[in-house]
Amino acid sequence: MSGDRRTDGGTEQAPDAEAGADGGRGSRFAPADRVASVPPSGIREFFEVAEKRDDVISLGVGEPDFTAPWPARSAAVDSLERGRTSYTANRGTVELRRAIAERVTRYGQSYDPDEEILVTTGASEAVDLAFRAFVNPGDTVALPTPTYVSYEPGVRFAGGDPLPVHTHHEDDWALTPESLYDAGVDEADVLVLCYPNNPTGATMDADEMDAVADFCREHDLLVIADEIYAALTYDGDHESVATRPGMRERTVVINGFSKAYAMTGLRLGYAMGPPEAVAAMTKVHQYTMLSAPTTAQHAALAALDRCDDDVEQMRREYDRRRRYVVSRLREVGLDVSEPGGAFYAFPRVADVAPDGDARAFATELLDAEGVAAVPGTAFGEGGEGHIRISYATGLDDLKEAMARLERFLAES
Amino acid sequence: MDEATRTLIDALVADARESTADLARQTGLDEAAVEEALADLEESGALRGYTAIVDWDELDREHVSAIVEVNVELDRETDYDDVAHRIAESSAVDSLRLMSGDYDFAVNVSGSSMGDVSRFVSEEVAPLPAVTKTVTHYVMETYKERGMTFTDGDDDDRLSVTP
């Protein structure tokens, strides 16, 4: 409890913790300063507009349009039928941690399932745990922008100071030592990496990763590497910063089952790092979540054991859509970097948007053609002038959406 | 098979009416290369045709289909291929497969009435000397056909915008 309580309200929104409203005019429940300082999610705001229409083709969905593979669902059902409804170990079941340890060897990662892996309630929890475990009040946390919407609020909730690091369309959203120096990351405490990237789809190649790793070692940075889209890499292999010399001991790697296995609603992720890192995160985890959902852990184990073919099939389908969407975006005159992973394209609309404003562009596109694409500004200031297009939707809808976009651009 | 050809086939299996331009977009090939790849696949017999998936219940037309199990007894002069070629001649046959298990051939048959199907079985299959038994199963409802589910297709209950 600290600071002045906000009493002005100043919004027509209903009290809504998720949207960041202040909880009521003059209410005792005016949020703490660190909560009040976080603006409502740009995605949430846009979602509310999109929800008011029933003819919308949404390209704003950041989750697979597939259903979790049957073996995973079946294992979840079976675990319930067998009455496996109690807590698991704080760190997750031994079987799942072992399976995770075996799985991540394909990315060149090696972690001890007993001490170096923590199963969490979605990768989102793992990200939050990392911030809360390692960020002291006043610490600087560097966030390449544009990036996933939850990092900046997470840093603020932990009392840290976000430091944006601009990446640029012209450079295919590459993160380089120069961009890190320019942003002052050499003085920062933590660097968050999200590759393949949401929202740009950018990946890092081996040389780029080497260079960033060198920078992190030289400037003694702790790294939080969110690799939730690792399995959805299309060109080349997924590169993890934790595999670079001297990086394993300063990196927490985060991954999960939501994107690759279409298991978003089962909320299961994991964090990997040196024993002391996982111990610190486990301490926070055990006082909040205790353990990740038991049912979901059984589903995840089955997913690792028996769903490789399903994942490959989904990856191939995303790849096909990726090529289509990028091709069409370029045909209709929008400049877009080739996304190497995830399921997003992040075209530039600055030249065709009113005053270069991505939000205005997205709003007009929604109004005129019923196509919902998320304004790039939802992903930080580095996203201005762009929109995020998710191709986690069927090709027929993508074709129709691209046709509407083409018409919109021709008429505007 | 290279990645682009695999993608090309995936695309055609999903939608045989894809335009060459759209196939080019999905595969990363140019249109001429798509045409060439398609010609090669057709030439080799890997691509046997392009057909429609029809939900007959949506049309104002009688349509009956059945799966006919056929048992045969072969002799020195007759093998499976001989029997298969004879059965496949009928225009009522949509597909014909040699099976392992309790029967030899599975024949997918369609017609405009149960009488059509019955006539096919009794007049074109049963009289063949090699055929010893037929069992006809009429299709009562189709839920999925060649990968396409027969639902309204509007089952995306995801939030319209998510992180």
XYZ file of C-alpha atoms in Angstrom:
575
model
C 0.000 0.000 0.000
C 1.684 3.151 -1.067
C 1.305 6.462 -2.823
C -1.789 8.427 -3.639
C -4.995 6.589 -4.288
C -6.488 7.500 -7.617
C -9.919 8.923 -7.159
C -10.808 10.411 -10.515
C -11.713 7.285 -12.419
C -11.596 9.128 -15.677
C -12.935 6.325 -17.801
C -16.206 4.983 -19.023
C -14.975 1.436 -18.757
C -16.499 -0.901 -16.256
C -14.148 -1.932 -13.455
C -11.996 -4.558 -15.015
C -8.708 -5.647 -13.566
C -7.579 -7.183 -16.834
C -8.187 -4.013 -18.743
C -6.393 -2.022 -16.092
C -9.294 0.168 -15.082
C -8.894 1.679 -11.688
C -11.495 -0.391 -9.921
C -14.001 2.309 -9.130
C -14.167 5.979 -8.405
C -12.829 6.604 -4.951
C -12.899 2.925 -4.217
C -10.667 1.333 -1.617
C -9.741 -0.927 -4.458
C -7.910 1.671 -6.472
C -4.966 -0.357 -7.697
C -1.432 -0.058 -6.452
C 0.709 2.404 -8.357
C 2.619 -0.243 -10.238
C -0.677 -1.680 -11.444
C -2.283 1.671 -12.196
C 0.775 2.677 -14.221
C 0.136 -0.083 -16.715
C -2.222 0.935 -19.519
C -4.966 -1.361 -20.772
C -3.799 -3.914 -23.296
C -3.928 -2.557 -26.827
C -5.118 -5.957 -27.903
C -7.935 -6.039 -25.393
C -9.084 -2.609 -26.451
C -9.191 -3.629 -30.088
C -10.839 -6.912 -29.257
C -13.785 -5.101 -27.734
C -14.358 -3.250 -30.984
C -14.012 -6.419 -33.062
C -16.444 -8.301 -30.827
C -19.253 -5.868 -31.614
C -19.444 -7.098 -35.191
C -20.540 -10.504 -36.354
C -19.127 -10.437 -39.885
C -15.521 -10.128 -38.880
C -12.741 -12.214 -40.307
C -10.244 -12.111 -37.513
C -6.560 -12.074 -38.258
C -5.984 -11.039 -34.681
C -5.965 -14.445 -33.102
C -2.701 -15.413 -31.464
C -3.539 -19.036 -30.991
C -3.658 -22.085 -33.228
C -6.872 -22.816 -35.111
C -6.230 -26.518 -34.616
C -7.472 -28.586 -31.704
C -4.963 -30.218 -29.402
C -3.970 -33.618 -30.859
C -6.172 -36.445 -29.695
C -3.494 -38.370 -27.752
C -3.015 -35.298 -25.568
C -6.733 -34.830 -25.019
C -7.207 -38.515 -24.394
C -4.448 -38.536 -21.788
C -6.134 -35.621 -20.041
C -9.445 -37.475 -19.957
C -7.761 -40.655 -18.792
C -6.018 -38.836 -15.964
C -9.390 -37.561 -14.758
C -11.010 -40.970 -15.019
C -8.231 -42.397 -12.910
C -8.859 -39.711 -10.353
C -5.530 -37.984 -10.729
C -6.836 -34.733 -9.383
C -4.334 -33.870 -6.676
C -1.390 -31.483 -6.734
C 1.816 -32.659 -8.316
C 5.308 -31.793 -7.139
C 5.824 -28.036 -7.262
C 8.173 -28.452 -10.185
C 5.810 -30.740 -12.095
C 5.712 -34.492 -12.438
C 9.047 -36.239 -12.765
C 7.885 -37.994 -15.925
C 7.000 -34.738 -17.639
C 10.233 -33.016 -16.615
C 12.225 -35.957 -17.971
C 10.288 -35.861 -21.217
C 10.878 -32.119 -21.516
C 14.597 -32.580 -20.856
C 14.771 -35.157 -23.610
C 12.722 -33.050 -26.014
C 14.776 -29.861 -25.784
C 17.932 -31.676 -26.790
C 16.703 -31.087 -30.356
C 17.489 -27.394 -29.785
C 20.925 -28.233 -28.388
C 19.691 -27.642 -24.847
C 20.563 -29.930 -21.938
C 18.847 -29.599 -18.570
C 18.653 -31.801 -15.502
C 14.986 -32.680 -14.927
C 15.515 -32.820 -11.164
C 16.962 -29.377 -10.643
C 16.813 -27.360 -13.820
C 13.244 -27.608 -15.078
C 10.087 -26.069 -13.655
C 6.659 -26.838 -15.105
C 4.387 -23.792 -15.013
C 0.821 -22.747 -15.692
C 1.508 -21.681 -19.236
C 4.630 -20.007 -20.521
C 2.994 -16.774 -19.341
C 3.421 -17.811 -15.740
C 7.033 -18.698 -16.403
C 7.645 -15.215 -17.807
C 6.023 -13.630 -14.766
C 8.001 -15.861 -12.409
C 11.234 -14.885 -14.096
C 10.474 -11.191 -13.682
C 9.419 -11.592 -10.074
C 12.343 -13.841 -9.214
C 15.136 -11.807 -10.792
C 14.043 -8.202 -11.181
C 14.656 -5.879 -8.248
C 12.816 -2.576 -7.965
C 14.586 -0.140 -10.234
C 16.306 -2.794 -12.308
C 16.349 -2.137 -16.014
C 14.837 -4.794 -18.223
C 15.565 -4.427 -21.917
C 12.683 -5.360 -24.214
C 13.254 -5.472 -27.960
C 10.224 -3.771 -29.467
C 7.833 -4.593 -31.037
C 7.281 -7.582 -28.820
C 4.757 -9.665 -26.937
C 2.265 -7.540 -25.033
C 2.796 -9.007 -21.576
C 6.493 -8.322 -21.053
C 6.282 -4.626 -20.253
C 3.409 -4.969 -17.760
C 5.196 -7.948 -16.231
C 8.329 -5.906 -15.708
C 6.334 -3.087 -14.135
C 4.427 -5.438 -11.857
C 7.817 -6.692 -10.678
C 8.947 -3.118 -9.982
C 11.426 -2.978 -12.847
C 11.929 -0.337 -15.487
C 11.329 -1.470 -19.072
C 13.892 -0.282 -21.595
C 12.682 -0.458 -25.192
C 15.179 -1.597 -27.796
C 13.952 -0.672 -31.224
C 14.182 -3.167 -34.015
C 13.282 -2.104 -37.505
C 11.348 -3.325 -40.477
C 14.195 -2.226 -42.763
C 16.525 -4.661 -40.989
C 13.962 -7.477 -40.954
C 13.515 -6.764 -37.251
C 17.050 -7.928 -36.480
C 18.393 -7.442 -32.982
C 22.056 -6.473 -33.183
C 24.746 -5.440 -30.700
C 24.547 -1.966 -32.253
C 20.846 -1.684 -31.525
C 21.494 -2.905 -27.988
C 24.246 -0.300 -27.476
C 22.103 2.432 -28.994
C 19.342 1.676 -26.510
C 21.738 1.599 -23.564
C 21.302 -2.093 -22.849
C 24.968 -2.285 -21.847
C 23.827 -0.626 -18.609
C 20.739 -2.826 -18.185
C 20.262 -5.791 -15.863
C 18.044 -8.136 -17.859
C 17.387 -8.728 -21.556
C 14.250 -10.447 -22.779
C 14.496 -12.325 -26.065
C 11.433 -13.647 -27.872
C 12.412 -15.660 -30.949
C 10.645 -16.678 -33.099
C 9.036 -13.345 -32.387
C 5.504 -12.320 -31.661
C 4.412 -10.105 -33.475
C 6.960 -9.900 -36.302
C 7.647 -13.595 -36.875
C 11.362 -12.730 -36.927
C 13.852 -15.435 -36.093
C 17.551 -15.173 -35.391
C 20.167 -17.041 -37.361
C 23.264 -18.538 -35.770
C 25.488 -15.520 -36.435
C 22.953 -13.047 -35.086
C 22.506 -15.150 -31.982
C 26.272 -15.409 -31.494
C 26.590 -11.636 -31.639
C 23.799 -11.039 -29.127
C 25.254 -13.703 -26.841
C 28.651 -11.978 -26.957
C 26.990 -8.731 -25.965
C 25.146 -10.352 -23.061
C 28.310 -11.944 -21.703
C 30.321 -8.781 -22.096
C 27.763 -6.743 -20.201
C 26.829 -9.385 -17.652
C 23.143 -9.497 -18.558
C 20.653 -11.989 -17.246
C 18.626 -13.258 -20.195
C 15.038 -14.410 -20.266
C 14.579 -16.289 -23.541
C 10.936 -16.900 -24.449
C 11.043 -19.699 -27.013
C 7.369 -20.613 -27.046
C 7.343 -20.613 -30.873
C 10.544 -22.672 -31.258
C 8.736 -25.626 -32.837
C 7.146 -23.296 -35.395
C 10.335 -22.367 -37.219
C 10.154 -22.556 -40.996
C 13.504 -21.623 -42.445
C 16.462 -23.278 -40.781
C 16.745 -24.549 -37.224
C 15.633 -22.803 -34.091
C 18.553 -21.035 -32.433
C 18.629 -20.667 -28.662
C 20.808 -18.128 -26.930
C 21.267 -20.574 -24.046
C 23.360 -22.854 -26.254
C 26.032 -20.209 -26.774
C 29.246 -20.438 -24.752
C 28.853 -18.924 -21.322
C 25.145 -18.251 -21.798
C 23.538 -21.256 -20.166
C 24.527 -20.002 -16.733
C 22.908 -16.596 -17.280
C 19.786 -17.611 -19.191
C 16.302 -18.752 -18.264
C 14.681 -20.480 -21.228
C 10.893 -20.507 -21.391
C 8.820 -22.750 -23.581
C 5.437 -24.447 -23.465
C 2.729 -26.430 -25.147
C 0.257 -23.747 -26.216
C 1.496 -22.913 -29.673
C 3.176 -26.043 -31.017
C 0.584 -28.458 -29.644
C -2.478 -26.199 -29.931
C -2.973 -26.514 -26.181
C -3.553 -22.865 -25.253
C -6.476 -23.583 -22.953
C -4.629 -26.281 -21.048
C -2.183 -23.668 -19.782
C 1.074 -25.524 -19.579
C 4.586 -24.189 -19.966
C 8.011 -24.651 -18.510
C 11.151 -22.800 -17.537
C 14.687 -24.133 -17.699
C 17.879 -22.739 -16.269
C 20.671 -23.313 -13.803
C 19.585 -24.876 -10.477
C 19.723 -21.588 -8.583
C 17.529 -19.897 -11.189
C 14.921 -22.631 -11.158
C 15.022 -22.731 -7.351
C 14.247 -19.014 -7.178
C 11.401 -19.281 -9.654
C 10.078 -22.365 -7.897
C 9.921 -20.407 -4.661
C 7.562 -17.864 -6.225
C 5.658 -20.587 -8.033
C 5.062 -22.656 -4.914
C 3.571 -19.711 -3.071
C 1.243 -18.817 -5.908
C 0.363 -21.729 -8.176
C 1.765 -24.576 -6.057
C 1.846 -26.715 -9.155
C 0.680 -26.563 -12.742
C -2.663 -28.241 -13.502
C -2.279 -31.999 -13.076
C -4.607 -32.845 -15.950
C -2.665 -30.623 -18.302
C 0.602 -32.228 -17.243
C -0.718 -35.627 -18.262
C -1.822 -34.178 -21.601
C 1.589 -32.612 -22.096
C 3.398 -35.860 -21.429
C 1.298 -37.576 -24.076
C 1.907 -34.672 -26.431
C 5.657 -35.133 -26.117
C 5.416 -38.890 -26.423
C 2.985 -39.291 -29.262
C 2.217 -36.099 -31.135
C 5.287 -35.300 -33.227
C 3.448 -36.072 -36.441
C 0.568 -33.798 -35.476
C 2.964 -30.957 -34.776
C 4.712 -31.460 -38.092
C 1.404 -31.477 -39.913
C 0.367 -28.212 -38.262
C 3.766 -26.666 -38.932
C 3.514 -27.531 -42.609
C 0.053 -26.028 -42.825
C 1.204 -22.781 -41.169
C 4.115 -22.687 -43.560
C 1.790 -22.955 -46.542
C -0.365 -20.129 -45.204
C 2.718 -18.065 -44.392
C 3.856 -18.189 -47.995
C 0.397 -17.308 -49.226
C -0.128 -14.383 -46.864
C 3.289 -12.852 -47.411
C 2.882 -13.197 -51.148
C -0.548 -11.551 -51.136
C 0.522 -8.752 -48.805
C 3.332 -7.872 -51.186
C 0.985 -8.039 -54.167
C -1.426 -5.587 -52.595
C 1.470 -3.219 -52.048
C 2.349 -3.717 -48.395
C 5.976 -4.196 -47.484
C 6.474 -7.136 -45.158
C 9.525 -8.925 -43.822
C 9.608 -12.644 -44.386
C 8.553 -14.196 -41.070
C 10.800 -17.129 -40.250
C 8.697 -18.495 -37.410
C 5.548 -18.248 -35.260
C 2.320 -17.573 -37.198
C 2.389 -13.835 -37.731
C 3.188 -11.421 -40.506
C 3.834 -7.800 -39.601
C 3.345 -5.673 -42.700
C 4.121 -1.994 -42.862
C 1.042 0.194 -43.311
C 2.605 3.543 -42.394
C 2.549 4.722 -45.996
C -1.134 4.016 -46.499
C -2.489 4.685 -43.000
C -4.001 8.010 -41.962
C -1.024 9.996 -40.615
C 0.908 6.743 -40.590
C -1.188 5.659 -37.617
C -1.467 1.865 -37.456
C -4.361 1.982 -35.033
C -6.373 4.250 -37.311
C -5.590 1.943 -40.219
C -6.694 -1.148 -38.308
C -9.851 0.570 -37.124
C -10.787 1.705 -40.631
C -10.023 -1.743 -42.040
C -12.306 -3.238 -39.429
C -15.044 -0.678 -40.051
C -14.933 -0.811 -43.828
C -14.210 -4.462 -44.525
C -14.709 -6.385 -41.306
C -11.125 -7.560 -41.151
C -9.573 -7.491 -37.695
C -5.805 -7.104 -37.618
C -4.059 -5.926 -34.486
C -2.432 -2.479 -34.602
C 1.318 -2.807 -34.205
C 1.291 -0.276 -31.395
C -0.265 -2.942 -29.166
C 3.209 -4.500 -29.168
C 5.067 -1.416 -28.065
C 6.141 1.788 -29.711
C 8.365 -0.134 -32.103
C 5.231 -1.499 -33.731
C 3.948 1.864 -34.948
C 3.181 1.905 -38.637
C 2.491 -1.825 -38.779
C -0.317 -4.294 -38.211
C -0.057 -7.866 -36.998
C -1.701 -10.457 -39.162
C -2.103 -13.923 -37.716
C -2.247 -16.766 -40.183
C -3.498 -19.169 -37.538
C -6.754 -19.197 -39.436
C -8.008 -21.257 -42.363
C -6.810 -20.535 -45.878
C -10.307 -19.760 -47.132
C -10.660 -17.001 -44.552
C -7.160 -15.786 -45.294
C -8.012 -15.539 -48.982
C -11.182 -13.609 -48.278
C -9.387 -11.338 -45.807
C -6.646 -10.591 -48.327
C -9.246 -9.828 -50.996
C -10.983 -7.427 -48.618
C -7.661 -5.842 -47.694
C -6.874 -5.368 -51.371
C -10.233 -3.702 -51.936
C -9.751 -1.519 -48.866
C -6.373 -0.342 -50.076
C -7.696 0.331 -53.571
C -10.557 2.452 -52.250
C -8.676 4.347 -49.577
C 9.757 -35.445 -53.133
C 10.858 -31.890 -52.456
C 9.206 -29.540 -49.975
C 7.496 -27.450 -52.644
C 5.936 -30.496 -54.303
C 4.743 -31.735 -50.952
C 3.169 -28.351 -50.259
C 1.610 -28.378 -53.724
C -0.034 -31.721 -53.038
C -1.175 -30.605 -49.580
C -2.792 -27.580 -51.193
C -4.559 -29.604 -53.864
C -5.775 -32.215 -51.409
C -7.256 -29.395 -49.339
C -8.754 -27.652 -52.369
C -8.430 -29.031 -55.886
C -9.783 -25.795 -57.339
C -6.842 -23.720 -56.145
C -5.776 -21.371 -58.900
C -2.274 -21.655 -60.255
C -1.591 -18.206 -58.841
C -2.657 -19.277 -55.343
C -0.661 -22.493 -55.620
C 2.353 -20.419 -56.542
C 1.821 -18.206 -53.509
C 1.600 -21.175 -51.153
C 4.565 -23.075 -52.516
C 6.947 -20.242 -53.238
C 7.249 -21.410 -56.847
C 6.396 -19.218 -59.789
C 3.313 -20.021 -61.828
C 5.253 -21.638 -64.657
C 7.000 -23.929 -62.175
C 3.638 -24.857 -60.644
C 2.260 -25.756 -64.078
C 5.329 -27.836 -64.757
C 5.155 -29.635 -61.418
C 1.465 -30.392 -61.962
C 2.160 -31.735 -65.435
C 4.885 -33.975 -64.029
C 2.607 -35.281 -61.283
C -0.181 -35.962 -63.763
C 2.201 -37.572 -66.219
C 3.581 -39.911 -63.576
C 0.097 -40.863 -62.441
C 0.624 -39.485 -58.937
C -2.198 -37.024 -59.548
C -5.079 -39.051 -60.953
C -7.731 -36.384 -61.114
C -9.450 -33.467 -59.441
C -12.899 -34.054 -58.071
C -15.569 -32.480 -55.886
C -16.704 -33.455 -52.413
C -20.490 -33.234 -52.393
C -22.886 -33.255 -49.489
C -25.822 -34.806 -51.343
C -28.168 -34.097 -48.476
C -27.900 -30.421 -49.360
C -29.138 -31.050 -52.895
C -32.639 -31.690 -54.074
C -31.719 -34.999 -55.570
C -31.941 -38.585 -54.417
C -28.583 -40.107 -53.758
C -27.782 -43.433 -52.176
C -24.392 -44.826 -51.452
C -23.248 -48.098 -49.982
C -20.170 -50.065 -49.119
C -20.273 -53.559 -50.554
C -18.025 -56.232 -49.106
C -17.174 -58.864 -51.683
C -15.647 -62.298 -51.037
C -14.112 -64.188 -53.923
C -12.638 -67.604 -54.521
C -9.823 -67.615 -57.044
C -8.714 -70.326 -59.414
C -5.699 -70.817 -61.692
C -7.294 -68.747 -64.441
C -8.562 -65.894 -62.280
C -6.707 -63.582 -59.942
C -7.720 -60.567 -57.876
C -6.878 -58.140 -60.685
C -9.214 -59.938 -63.056
C -12.114 -59.689 -60.646
C -11.274 -56.096 -59.780
C -11.183 -54.990 -63.418
C -14.561 -56.574 -64.029
C -16.193 -54.877 -61.035
C -14.530 -51.520 -61.713
C -16.139 -51.357 -65.149
C -19.448 -50.342 -63.623
C -20.173 -46.623 -63.481
C -21.833 -47.201 -60.122
C -18.457 -47.916 -58.527
C -16.860 -44.913 -56.848
C -13.945 -46.784 -55.374
C -12.708 -50.335 -55.234
C -10.059 -51.681 -52.936
C -8.543 -55.047 -52.158
C -8.629 -55.518 -48.397
C -7.007 -57.628 -45.762
C -9.323 -59.264 -43.236
C -12.735 -60.888 -43.450
C -13.527 -59.997 -47.045
C -11.567 -59.367 -50.193
C -12.909 -56.256 -51.883
C -14.504 -53.121 -50.490
C -16.603 -51.417 -53.132
C -18.007 -47.940 -52.642
C -21.112 -47.689 -54.759
C -23.533 -44.876 -55.428
C -26.793 -44.500 -57.283
C -29.983 -42.520 -57.283
C -31.913 -45.175 -55.365
C -31.489 -48.276 -53.291
C -32.752 -50.145 -56.338
C -29.762 -48.908 -58.334
C -27.374 -50.227 -55.720
C -29.267 -53.496 -55.401
C -29.238 -54.003 -59.155
C -25.508 -53.368 -59.266
C -24.879 -55.991 -56.590
C -27.308 -58.582 -57.893
C -26.660 -58.137 -61.614
C -23.046 -57.039 -61.883
C -21.208 -58.444 -58.882
C -22.956 -61.519 -57.533
C -23.116 -63.340 -60.902
C -19.330 -63.218 -61.369
C -18.050 -66.789 -61.097
C -15.344 -65.893 -58.595
C -17.692 -64.097 -56.196
C -18.814 -66.242 -53.275
C -20.511 -63.681 -51.046
C -21.533 -60.030 -50.890
C -22.583 -57.933 -47.915
C -24.084 -54.538 -48.628
C -23.982 -51.702 -46.076
C -26.025 -48.652 -46.978
C -24.629 -45.307 -45.877
C -27.051 -43.626 -43.511
C -25.188 -40.404 -42.822
C -21.888 -38.928 -43.940
C -19.911 -37.001 -41.365
C -16.583 -36.736 -43.128
C -15.452 -37.325 -46.689
C -11.857 -37.205 -47.855
C -10.806 -35.016 -44.972
C -13.783 -32.662 -45.223
C -16.177 -32.640 -42.284
C -19.869 -32.259 -43.097
C -20.724 -29.683 -40.466
C -21.642 -26.025 -40.732
C -17.946 -25.234 -40.370
C -18.618 -22.376 -37.991
C -17.047 -23.807 -34.886
C -14.231 -21.358 -34.244
C -15.000 -20.196 -30.741
C -11.697 -18.462 -30.179
C -11.608 -14.865 -29.051
C -11.388 -12.658 -32.110
C -8.225 -10.962 -30.890
C -5.703 -12.561 -28.553
C -2.029 -12.038 -27.654
